[in-house]
Coordinates of C-alpha atoms and ligand atoms in Angstrom, one line a residue:
M175 CA 86.5 -23.9 32.8
D176 CA 86.5 -27.6 31.5
Q177 CA 82.9 -29.1 31.0
V178 CA 82.9 -32.6 32.8
L179 CA 79.4 -35.3 32.8
V180 CA 79.0 -36.5 35.9
P181 CA 75.9 -39.0 36.5
L182 CA 72.8 -36.9 38.4
G183 CA 72.7 -38.7 41.3
Q184 CA 76.3 -38.3 41.8
V185 CA 75.9 -34.1 41.7
K186 CA 73.1 -34.8 44.6
T187 CA 75.4 -35.9 47.2
L188 CA 78.0 -33.8 46.2
Y189 CA 75.9 -31.1 46.3
G190 CA 74.4 -32.1 50.2
N191 CA 77.7 -32.7 51.1
I192 CA 79.0 -29.7 50.5
F193 CA 76.0 -27.7 50.6
R194 CA 74.7 -28.0 54.1
D195 CA 77.6 -26.6 55.0
R196 CA 77.1 -22.4 54.7
Q197 CA 79.9 -21.2 54.8
L198 CA 81.1 -23.3 52.4
L199 CA 78.3 -22.4 50.2
R200 CA 79.3 -19.0 50.3
I201 CA 82.7 -19.5 49.5
F202 CA 81.6 -21.6 46.6
I203 CA 78.7 -18.5 45.3
L204 CA 81.3 -16.1 45.3
S205 CA 84.3 -17.9 44.0
T206 CA 82.3 -19.2 40.7
T207 CA 80.7 -15.6 40.8
A208 CA 84.3 -14.2 40.9
S209 CA 85.8 -16.6 38.3
I210 CA 82.7 -16.2 35.8
F211 CA 82.8 -12.4 36.2
T212 CA 86.9 -12.8 35.8
G213 CA 86.7 -14.9 32.7
W214 CA 84.3 -12.7 30.9
L215 CA 86.7 -10.1 32.4
Y216 CA 89.8 -11.7 31.0
D217 CA 87.6 -12.3 27.0
Y218 CA 87.1 -8.6 27.6
I219 CA 90.5 -7.3 27.7
F220 CA 92.5 -10.2 26.0
D221 CA 89.8 -10.3 23.5
D222 CA 90.9 -12.0 19.9
E223 CA 90.1 -9.3 17.3
E224 CA 90.4 -5.8 18.9
S225 CA 92.4 -4.1 21.2
F226 CA 91.3 -3.2 25.1
Y227 CA 91.1 0.4 24.3
I228 CA 88.6 0.0 21.2
R229 CA 86.6 -2.0 23.0
V230 CA 86.1 0.1 25.5
K231 CA 85.2 3.0 23.5
K232 CA 82.8 0.9 21.5
T233 CA 81.0 0.3 24.3
F234 CA 81.3 3.1 26.5
F235 CA 79.7 4.6 22.9
K236 CA 77.6 1.8 22.8
Y237 CA 75.8 2.7 25.7
M238 CA 76.1 6.2 25.5
K239 CA 73.6 6.1 22.0
K240 CA 71.2 3.8 24.5
I241 CA 69.9 7.2 25.8
P242 CA 67.1 8.3 24.6
S243 CA 67.9 12.2 24.1
I244 CA 70.8 11.1 22.4
K245 CA 69.6 8.1 20.3
A246 CA 66.7 10.5 19.1
K247 CA 69.6 13.4 17.8
L248 CA 71.6 10.8 16.6
D249 CA 68.9 8.7 14.3
D250 CA 67.8 12.5 12.9
E251 CA 71.6 13.4 11.8
I252 CA 71.6 9.7 10.4
L253 CA 68.2 10.6 8.1
R254 CA 69.3 14.0 7.5
I255 CA 72.5 12.4 6.0
N256 CA 70.7 9.7 4.2
N257 CA 68.7 12.3 2.8
G258 CA 71.2 14.5 1.5
F259 CA 72.8 11.5 0.1
R260 CA 69.5 10.5 -2.0
K261 CA 69.5 14.1 -3.0
D262 CA 72.5 13.9 -5.5
V263 CA 71.5 10.8 -6.8
Y264 CA 68.3 12.4 -7.3
S265 CA 68.9 15.7 -8.6
K266 CA 71.4 13.8 -11.2
T267 CA 68.7 11.0 -12.3
K268 CA 65.4 13.0 -12.1
H269 CA 64.9 13.7 -15.8
L270 CA 64.9 9.9 -16.5
D271 CA 62.7 7.3 -16.0
Y272 CA 63.4 4.2 -13.6
Y273 CA 62.7 1.0 -14.1
M274 CA 60.9 -0.2 -11.2
Q275 CA 59.6 -3.3 -12.6
L276 CA 60.4 -5.7 -15.0
P277 CA 58.5 -4.6 -18.5
E278 CA 55.8 -6.3 -19.7
K279 CA 56.9 -6.6 -23.5
K280 CA 60.3 -7.5 -25.1
M281 CA 62.6 -4.1 -25.6
S282 CA 64.4 -3.7 -29.0
K283 CA 68.3 -3.6 -29.2
E284 CA 67.6 0.0 -30.2
E285 CA 65.3 0.6 -27.5
I286 CA 68.3 -0.4 -24.9
M287 CA 71.1 0.7 -26.6
E288 CA 69.9 4.2 -26.0
V289 CA 68.8 3.9 -22.6
T290 CA 72.6 2.6 -22.3
N291 CA 73.7 5.7 -24.0
E292 CA 71.6 8.1 -21.8
Y293 CA 73.1 5.7 -18.0
L294 CA 76.2 6.2 -19.7
N295 CA 76.6 9.7 -20.1
L296 CA 75.1 10.8 -16.3
G297 CA 78.3 11.0 -14.8
S298 CA 79.8 14.5 -14.7
Y299 CA 83.8 14.3 -14.5
N300 CA 85.6 13.6 -17.7
W301 CA 87.6 10.6 -17.3
Q302 CA 88.8 10.4 -20.8
G303 CA 90.3 13.8 -20.8
G304 CA 92.3 12.8 -17.7
R305 CA 90.5 14.3 -14.9
V306 CA 90.3 11.3 -12.7
S307 CA 92.7 9.7 -10.5
G308 CA 92.9 5.8 -11.0
S309 CA 89.5 4.4 -11.8
V310 CA 90.3 4.0 -15.9
Y311 CA 93.8 2.7 -16.2
Y312 CA 93.4 2.5 -20.5
S313 CA 91.4 3.2 -23.7
N314 CA 91.7 2.8 -26.8
A315 CA 89.3 2.2 -29.7
E316 CA 91.3 -0.8 -30.9
L317 CA 91.4 -2.4 -27.8
V318 CA 87.8 -1.8 -27.0
D319 CA 87.2 -3.4 -30.4
L320 CA 89.2 -6.5 -29.4
I321 CA 87.5 -7.1 -26.3
K322 CA 84.3 -7.1 -27.7
E323 CA 84.6 -9.7 -30.0
V324 CA 86.5 -11.9 -27.6
Y325 CA 84.1 -11.0 -25.2
A326 CA 80.9 -11.8 -27.2
K327 CA 82.1 -14.8 -28.2
T328 CA 83.0 -15.9 -24.6
S329 CA 80.5 -14.1 -22.6
Y330 CA 78.1 -17.4 -21.8
T331 CA 81.5 -19.5 -20.7
N332 CA 82.1 -20.7 -17.3
P333 CA 85.4 -22.8 -16.2
L334 CA 83.0 -23.9 -13.2
H335 CA 82.4 -27.2 -16.1
P336 CA 85.8 -27.8 -18.1
D337 CA 85.0 -30.8 -19.5
V338 CA 82.8 -28.1 -21.3
F339 CA 85.1 -25.6 -21.8
P340 CA 88.3 -26.5 -21.6
G341 CA 89.9 -23.7 -23.6
I342 CA 89.0 -21.4 -21.4
C343 CA 91.1 -23.3 -18.5
K344 CA 93.8 -23.3 -20.9
M345 CA 93.2 -19.3 -21.5
E346 CA 93.1 -19.0 -17.4
A347 CA 96.5 -21.3 -16.6
E348 CA 98.3 -19.4 -19.5
V349 CA 97.5 -15.9 -17.7
I350 CA 99.1 -17.5 -14.8
R351 CA 102.0 -19.2 -16.7
M352 CA 102.9 -16.0 -18.5
V353 CA 102.3 -13.4 -15.0
S354 CA 104.3 -15.9 -12.7
D355 CA 107.1 -15.7 -15.5
L356 CA 107.1 -12.1 -15.5
F357 CA 107.2 -11.8 -11.8
H358 CA 109.9 -14.6 -11.9
G359 CA 108.5 -17.5 -10.3
D360 CA 109.4 -21.1 -11.7
E361 CA 107.6 -24.5 -13.1
N362 CA 106.4 -24.2 -9.3
T363 CA 104.8 -21.6 -9.4
C364 CA 100.8 -21.7 -9.2
G365 CA 97.6 -19.7 -8.8
T366 CA 94.3 -18.5 -10.1
M367 CA 92.8 -16.1 -11.9
T368 CA 90.0 -14.2 -9.4
S369 CA 88.2 -11.6 -9.8
G370 CA 89.4 -8.5 -8.4
G371 CA 92.2 -7.8 -5.7
T372 CA 90.3 -8.1 -3.2
E373 CA 89.2 -11.6 -4.1
S374 CA 92.9 -12.7 -4.6
I375 CA 94.1 -10.5 -1.3
I376 CA 91.1 -12.8 0.3
M377 CA 92.6 -16.0 -0.8
A378 CA 96.0 -15.3 0.2
C379 CA 94.2 -15.0 3.6
K380 CA 92.0 -17.7 3.4
A381 CA 95.0 -19.8 2.1
Y382 CA 97.8 -18.7 4.7
R383 CA 94.7 -19.1 7.3
D384 CA 93.7 -23.1 6.6
Y385 CA 97.6 -23.8 6.6
G386 CA 98.7 -22.2 9.5
K387 CA 96.3 -24.0 11.3
E388 CA 96.5 -27.3 9.6
V389 CA 100.2 -27.1 9.0
R390 CA 101.4 -25.3 12.1
G391 CA 98.7 -26.2 14.5
I392 CA 97.5 -22.0 14.7
K393 CA 94.4 -21.5 16.5
K394 CA 94.1 -18.0 16.8
P395 CA 95.4 -16.6 13.4
E396 CA 96.7 -13.4 13.2
M397 CA 98.1 -11.3 10.6
V398 CA 101.3 -8.6 9.9
I399 CA 100.7 -6.1 8.1
P400 CA 101.6 -2.4 7.4
I401 CA 99.0 0.5 8.4
T402 CA 99.2 1.3 4.6
A403 CA 97.9 -2.0 3.2
H404 CA 95.4 -2.0 1.4
S405 CA 91.7 -2.2 2.8
A406 CA 90.7 -5.7 1.5
F407 CA 92.9 -7.4 4.0
A408 CA 91.0 -5.5 6.6
K409 CA 87.7 -6.8 4.7
A410 CA 89.6 -10.3 4.8
S411 CA 90.4 -10.6 8.7
L412 CA 86.6 -9.4 9.1
Y413 CA 85.2 -12.4 6.5
L414 CA 88.0 -15.0 7.9
R415 CA 88.5 -13.9 11.6
I416 CA 92.1 -14.0 11.5
K417 CA 93.3 -10.9 13.7
V418 CA 95.1 -8.2 12.7
K419 CA 98.4 -6.7 13.9
Y420 CA 98.6 -3.2 12.1
V421 CA 102.5 -2.3 11.7
P422 CA 103.1 1.1 11.4
V423 CA 105.1 3.0 9.4
D424 CA 108.0 5.2 9.1
P425 CA 106.2 9.1 8.9
I426 CA 108.8 10.8 6.2
T427 CA 109.3 7.4 3.9
T428 CA 105.7 6.0 4.6
K429 CA 107.6 2.4 4.1
V430 CA 106.6 0.0 7.0
D431 CA 108.8 -0.2 10.1
I432 CA 110.8 -3.4 10.2
K433 CA 112.0 -3.6 13.5
A434 CA 108.0 -2.7 14.4
M435 CA 107.0 -5.8 12.1
R436 CA 109.7 -8.2 14.1
K437 CA 108.1 -7.2 17.1
A438 CA 105.0 -7.9 16.3
I439 CA 105.7 -11.5 14.9
S440 CA 104.3 -14.3 17.1
G441 CA 103.3 -18.2 17.3
N442 CA 100.2 -17.1 15.7
T443 CA 101.5 -15.0 12.8
I444 CA 100.1 -17.1 9.6
M445 CA 101.7 -14.4 7.5
L446 CA 103.7 -11.1 6.7
L447 CA 102.5 -8.2 4.3
G448 CA 104.2 -5.7 2.1
S449 CA 102.8 -3.6 -0.7
A450 CA 104.5 -3.2 -3.9
P451 CA 103.3 -0.6 -4.3
N452 CA 100.7 0.9 -1.6
F453 CA 97.5 2.8 -2.1
P454 CA 97.8 5.9 -0.6
Y455 CA 101.1 7.0 -1.4
G456 CA 102.7 4.8 -4.0
T457 CA 105.4 3.8 -1.8
M458 CA 106.9 0.6 -1.6
D459 CA 107.5 -1.4 1.6
D460 CA 111.3 -2.5 2.2
I461 CA 109.8 -6.3 0.6
E462 CA 113.5 -7.6 0.9
S463 CA 113.9 -7.2 4.3
I464 CA 109.9 -8.5 4.8
S465 CA 111.2 -11.4 2.9
E466 CA 114.2 -11.6 5.5
L467 CA 111.8 -11.8 8.5
G468 CA 109.9 -14.6 6.9
V469 CA 112.4 -16.9 6.5
R470 CA 113.8 -16.1 9.9
Y471 CA 110.6 -16.9 11.2
N472 CA 109.7 -18.9 9.3
V473 CA 105.9 -17.1 8.3
P474 CA 105.1 -16.8 4.8
V475 CA 105.1 -13.5 3.1
H476 CA 102.6 -12.2 0.8
V477 CA 103.2 -9.2 -1.4
D478 CA 100.1 -7.0 -2.7
S479 CA 101.2 -5.8 -6.1
C480 CA 97.7 -4.9 -6.8
L481 CA 97.5 -1.5 -8.0
G482 CA 101.3 -1.6 -9.6
G483 CA 102.6 -5.3 -10.5
F484 CA 101.7 -4.8 -14.0
L485 CA 104.2 -2.0 -14.1
T486 CA 106.9 -3.0 -11.6
I487 CA 107.5 -6.0 -13.8
F488 CA 108.2 -4.1 -17.0
M489 CA 110.2 -1.2 -14.8
D490 CA 113.7 -2.2 -15.3
E491 CA 113.3 -2.3 -19.4
A492 CA 111.5 0.6 -19.3
G493 CA 114.3 1.9 -17.9
Y494 CA 113.3 3.0 -14.4
P495 CA 115.2 0.6 -12.2
I496 CA 113.5 -0.9 -9.0
P497 CA 114.3 -2.8 -5.9
T498 CA 113.4 -6.8 -6.3
C499 CA 110.0 -6.8 -4.9
D500 CA 109.1 -10.4 -6.2
F501 CA 109.6 -14.4 -6.7
R502 CA 113.3 -13.9 -6.7
L503 CA 113.3 -13.2 -2.8
P504 CA 113.3 -16.7 -1.0
G505 CA 110.9 -14.9 1.7
V506 CA 108.2 -14.6 -0.8
M507 CA 105.4 -17.0 -1.1
S508 CA 103.0 -15.1 -3.0
I509 CA 101.7 -12.3 -4.6
S510 CA 98.9 -10.6 -6.0
A511 CA 98.8 -8.9 -9.6
D512 CA 95.5 -7.1 -11.1
T513 CA 95.1 -7.3 -14.4
H514 CA 92.5 -4.6 -14.4
K515 CA 94.4 -2.3 -13.4
Y516 CA 97.7 -1.9 -15.4
G517 CA 97.0 -4.8 -17.3
F518 CA 94.6 -2.7 -18.8
A519 CA 92.0 -5.7 -19.2
P520 CA 88.7 -5.4 -18.5
K521 CA 87.3 -5.0 -14.8
G522 CA 86.7 -8.4 -13.2
T523 CA 90.2 -9.9 -13.3
S524 CA 93.1 -10.0 -10.9
V525 CA 95.9 -12.9 -10.6
I526 CA 96.8 -14.7 -7.3
M527 CA 100.2 -16.6 -7.1
Y528 CA 101.6 -19.3 -5.4
R529 CA 105.3 -20.3 -5.0
K530 CA 103.9 -23.9 -4.3
L531 CA 101.1 -25.9 -4.9
E532 CA 100.6 -26.7 -1.1
Y533 CA 99.9 -23.1 -0.6
L534 CA 97.8 -23.2 -3.4
H535 CA 95.4 -26.0 -2.1
H536 CA 94.9 -24.2 1.4
Q537 CA 92.8 -21.6 -0.7
Y538 CA 90.6 -24.1 -2.6
T539 CA 87.3 -25.4 -1.4
T540 CA 86.2 -28.9 -1.6
T541 CA 83.2 -30.3 -0.2
V542 CA 82.8 -33.8 -0.5
D543 CA 79.7 -35.1 0.6
W544 CA 76.9 -32.8 -0.9
P545 CA 74.2 -34.6 -2.4
G546 CA 74.9 -32.3 -5.7
G547 CA 77.9 -33.6 -5.9
V548 CA 81.6 -34.0 -5.2
Y549 CA 82.5 -30.0 -5.4
G550 CA 85.6 -28.4 -5.7
S551 CA 86.4 -24.8 -6.7
P552 CA 89.7 -22.7 -6.9
T553 CA 87.7 -18.9 -5.3
V554 CA 85.3 -17.3 -3.6
S555 CA 83.0 -17.9 -6.7
G556 CA 81.5 -20.7 -7.7
S557 CA 80.4 -20.2 -12.0
R558 CA 83.0 -17.8 -12.9
A559 CA 82.7 -15.5 -16.0
G560 CA 84.7 -17.0 -18.5
G561 CA 84.0 -14.1 -20.8
A562 CA 86.1 -11.9 -18.2
I563 CA 89.1 -14.9 -18.5
A564 CA 89.1 -14.7 -22.4
A565 CA 89.1 -11.2 -22.1
C566 CA 92.2 -10.5 -20.1
W567 CA 94.1 -13.2 -22.4
A568 CA 93.6 -11.7 -25.2
T569 CA 94.6 -8.2 -23.7
L570 CA 97.7 -9.7 -22.4
L571 CA 98.6 -10.9 -26.0
S572 CA 97.6 -7.8 -27.4
F573 CA 100.2 -5.4 -26.1
G574 CA 103.1 -8.5 -25.2
K575 CA 106.3 -7.5 -23.4
E576 CA 107.3 -4.8 -25.8
G577 CA 103.2 -2.9 -25.1
Y578 CA 103.5 -3.0 -21.5
V579 CA 107.3 -1.8 -21.3
A580 CA 106.3 1.0 -23.4
A581 CA 103.0 2.1 -21.3
T582 CA 105.0 1.2 -18.1
R583 CA 108.1 4.0 -19.5
D584 CA 104.9 7.0 -20.6
I585 CA 103.0 6.3 -17.2
V586 CA 106.4 6.7 -15.1
H587 CA 107.3 9.8 -17.2
T588 CA 104.4 11.2 -16.5
T589 CA 104.3 10.4 -12.6
K590 CA 107.4 11.5 -12.5
Y591 CA 106.7 15.1 -14.0
I592 CA 104.2 15.1 -11.7
E593 CA 106.0 14.3 -9.1
K594 CA 109.1 16.9 -10.0
G595 CA 106.5 19.5 -10.6
L596 CA 104.4 19.0 -7.2
R597 CA 108.1 19.1 -5.4
R598 CA 108.5 22.8 -6.7
I599 CA 104.9 23.9 -5.6
E600 CA 105.4 26.0 -2.2
H601 CA 103.9 24.4 0.8
I602 CA 102.4 21.4 0.0
Y603 CA 104.6 18.0 0.4
V604 CA 104.6 14.8 -1.7
F605 CA 104.3 11.8 0.9
G606 CA 107.3 9.6 0.1
Q607 CA 109.2 8.1 -3.1
P608 CA 106.4 7.1 -5.4
V609 CA 107.8 4.3 -6.9
T610 CA 105.2 3.4 -9.2
S611 CA 102.2 5.8 -10.4
V612 CA 100.6 7.4 -7.2
V613 CA 101.9 10.7 -6.0
A614 CA 100.4 12.3 -2.9
I615 CA 100.4 15.3 -1.3
G616 CA 100.0 16.9 1.9
S617 CA 100.6 20.4 3.4
T618 CA 102.0 21.7 7.0
V619 CA 100.8 24.8 6.2
F620 CA 97.7 24.9 5.2
D621 CA 94.5 22.3 5.0
I622 CA 95.1 20.1 2.3
Y623 CA 91.8 19.1 1.8
R624 CA 90.8 23.2 0.9
L625 CA 93.7 22.3 -1.8
Q626 CA 91.2 19.3 -2.6
T627 CA 87.7 21.2 -2.9
Y628 CA 89.4 23.7 -5.4
L629 CA 90.7 21.2 -7.3
S630 CA 87.0 19.4 -7.5
E631 CA 85.7 22.8 -8.5
K632 CA 88.5 22.4 -11.6
G633 CA 86.7 19.3 -12.3
W634 CA 89.7 16.9 -11.0
N635 CA 88.2 13.6 -9.3
L636 CA 91.1 12.7 -7.1
N637 CA 91.3 10.3 -4.0
I638 CA 91.2 11.8 -0.6
L639 CA 93.7 10.1 2.3
Q640 CA 93.1 10.7 5.9
F641 CA 95.6 9.9 8.8
P642 CA 96.8 12.2 7.8
S643 CA 95.0 14.2 5.3
G644 CA 96.3 14.4 2.1
I645 CA 95.5 13.8 -1.3
H646 CA 96.1 11.5 -4.4
L647 CA 96.5 11.2 -8.1
G648 CA 96.8 7.7 -9.7
V649 CA 98.2 8.3 -12.8
T650 CA 97.2 6.0 -15.5
H651 CA 97.9 5.7 -19.7
I652 CA 95.1 8.3 -19.8
H653 CA 97.0 10.7 -17.7
T654 CA 100.7 10.2 -20.2
Q655 CA 98.1 12.2 -23.2
P656 CA 99.7 15.6 -24.1
G657 CA 98.7 18.6 -22.0
V658 CA 96.7 16.4 -18.7
A659 CA 100.1 16.4 -16.3
D660 CA 100.5 19.9 -16.8
A661 CA 97.0 21.3 -16.5
F662 CA 96.7 19.1 -13.3
L663 CA 100.0 21.1 -12.0
N664 CA 98.7 24.7 -13.0
D665 CA 95.6 23.8 -11.4
V666 CA 97.6 22.7 -7.8
Q667 CA 100.1 25.5 -8.6
N668 CA 96.4 28.5 -8.7
G669 CA 95.1 26.1 -6.1
V670 CA 97.8 26.8 -3.9
I671 CA 98.2 30.4 -4.3
E672 CA 94.4 30.5 -3.8
V673 CA 94.7 28.7 -0.6
M674 CA 97.8 31.0 0.5
K675 CA 95.5 33.9 0.7
D676 CA 94.2 33.0 3.7
P677 CA 96.4 29.9 5.1
T678 CA 94.5 29.1 8.1
A679 CA 90.9 29.3 7.3
P680 CA 88.7 26.3 8.0
V681 CA 87.4 23.5 5.5
I682 CA 83.7 24.2 3.9
G683 CA 82.0 21.9 1.9
K684 CA 81.7 18.3 1.2
M685 CA 85.8 18.5 2.6
A686 CA 84.4 19.4 6.0
V687 CA 82.9 16.4 6.6
Y688 CA 85.4 14.3 5.6
G689 CA 88.0 16.2 8.2
Y690 CA 85.8 16.2 10.7
A691 CA 85.3 12.7 10.7
Q692 CA 88.8 11.9 11.4
G693 CA 88.6 13.6 14.5
I694 CA 85.0 11.6 15.9
P695 CA 85.8 9.5 18.5
D696 CA 83.1 7.2 17.9
R697 CA 84.1 5.2 14.7
S698 CA 81.0 3.4 14.9
I699 CA 79.3 6.7 13.7
V700 CA 81.3 7.1 10.4
D701 CA 80.7 3.7 9.9
E702 CA 76.5 4.5 9.8
V703 CA 77.2 7.4 7.4
T704 CA 79.3 5.2 5.1
N705 CA 76.3 2.8 4.8
C706 CA 74.3 5.7 3.9
Y707 CA 76.7 6.6 1.1
L708 CA 76.6 2.8 0.2
D709 CA 72.4 2.5 0.3
A710 CA 72.2 5.6 -2.0
M711 CA 74.0 3.4 -4.7
Y712 CA 71.1 1.7 -4.7
Y713 CA 69.0 4.5 -4.8
T714 CA 65.6 4.1 -6.6
P715 CA 62.6 7.2 -6.4
R716 CA 60.2 6.7 -3.4
A717 CA 56.8 9.2 -3.4
D718 CA 58.4 11.5 -1.3
D719 CA 61.3 12.4 -3.5
E720 CA 60.2 16.0 -4.3
K721 CA 60.6 16.8 -0.5
L722 CA 64.6 16.4 -0.6
L723 CA 64.9 18.9 -2.9
M724 CA 63.3 21.5 -0.3
L725 CA 66.1 20.2 2.2
E726 CA 69.0 23.2 2.7
Ligands
LIG171 C1 93.2 -1.7 -5.7 C2 94.1 -2.2 -4.5 C3 93.8 -3.3 -4.6 C4 91.6 -4.1 -4.7 O1 91.7 -4.4 -5.8 P1 90.7 -4.6 -6.5 O2 90.5 -4.8 -7.6 O3 89.8 -3.2 -6.6 O4 89.9 -5.6 -5.8 C5 94.4 -4.7 -3.5 N1 95.7 -3.5 -3.2 C6 96.4 -2.5 -3.4 C7 97.2 -1.6 -3.5 C8 95.1 -1.9 -4.5 O5 95.8 -0.5 -4.8

């Protein structure tokens, strides 16, 4: 309803005239109540951010959980789960002291290094031996040595002060330029480094939201993305209040359904997304068709190459040609690629690139009226780690094209070898056609989480997928060491034999919770459990911790 400012005297006459008439008064009350209610109902049904169905469900569960008996039971459960997570950390670390207060006295370098080494040995997975999916992408003493030296010299630099550290800015500019070149950009291609893939994605979404608003007048921004898009897009939508329209994927190829994507485009669409490749299955959306949609409907297309970008750009030369998925496609306006994944740089860097400066300008934030001065910053961070930029820059130079092409060849070769081996194992299937380095498996015969339990007992740390249930291995350079791929295939084969002794047996142990969680209609309970899990990362001892051990 429009708000009209009426002088008060007039209101009085108006009121008197209308409401002397009882009949009119009743109609007025009825109609305002009705219109307020319809307004509320309208907002409720056509909420911008979530579908009607989801919100009815949420509201239902919200009120359910207010019923005292249900609430008490739920609180009890959450406490139990919370304690379970605490117990896990407690039992892993109880032989060590915790620093709960700043030490009074200075500690020596030797003391600090000793404790550092103790802490680093807390993990039980053999990642150096290739037992972990993704996570560490390259491990080589010579590279670490280089990083160590470069980082030591640059660790206190900050590109927030270009006048003080012009050399760090030069490094960042060179990284953007070299990477843009690899993705077939031209001299207009521009971008920034960020702290990681998630920040790159949030930045692209921010740029398109603001571009959409200012250039195309979009007030209720929506992004159209495949359901397989990385969760960073959901995060961006929550941070930036952009509605997400999820597009289904073909159940066999796991590529986004292009027809459905076209139908999801509206006047409010600020961007389209394709993953090259996606995280769950390592398959690649049809970027060419998405680019065509972008051109036809005049909507910018982002390509998420965070995971596999530093493989896709070398695959042609490595002898594994793939469909075009970079700036050669006219609709592709931006690409995110993680230097800290297959770029093999230490954690803390990624690159976001745009076809033209106009988009990048909508990524920047400038505040010009601050008493602290005119403040402009390219990304989320204010101060940024110059050391991370320098280490990334040094890594790129130390590999050179030949280094990356060789690494890509090894990684893709190993992935194809594993994929082929998995396809030969009965009762499991591979999701779609993996393009780079991720292979996901599922089963229609038994619950794949039972295989996961088996593999985890054998020391493998894989990624768990849901809707539908699956598991995946992200192959990194570490898995290219001799014997790793065969060890994996052997364990999968033996696991399947074991599970097939009783194919219909239920999942037990930790994975049962994961399977169960997919079936819980109240997703907010899954939220709460996830919060407990995150809380456990910040575990420090409490007086009653001994009691945790006595829990089942
Ligand atoms: C890892 C990943 C991201 C996010 O990167 P982070 O560096 O973990 O923030 C985005 N997209 C895909 C496909 C990824 O695999």
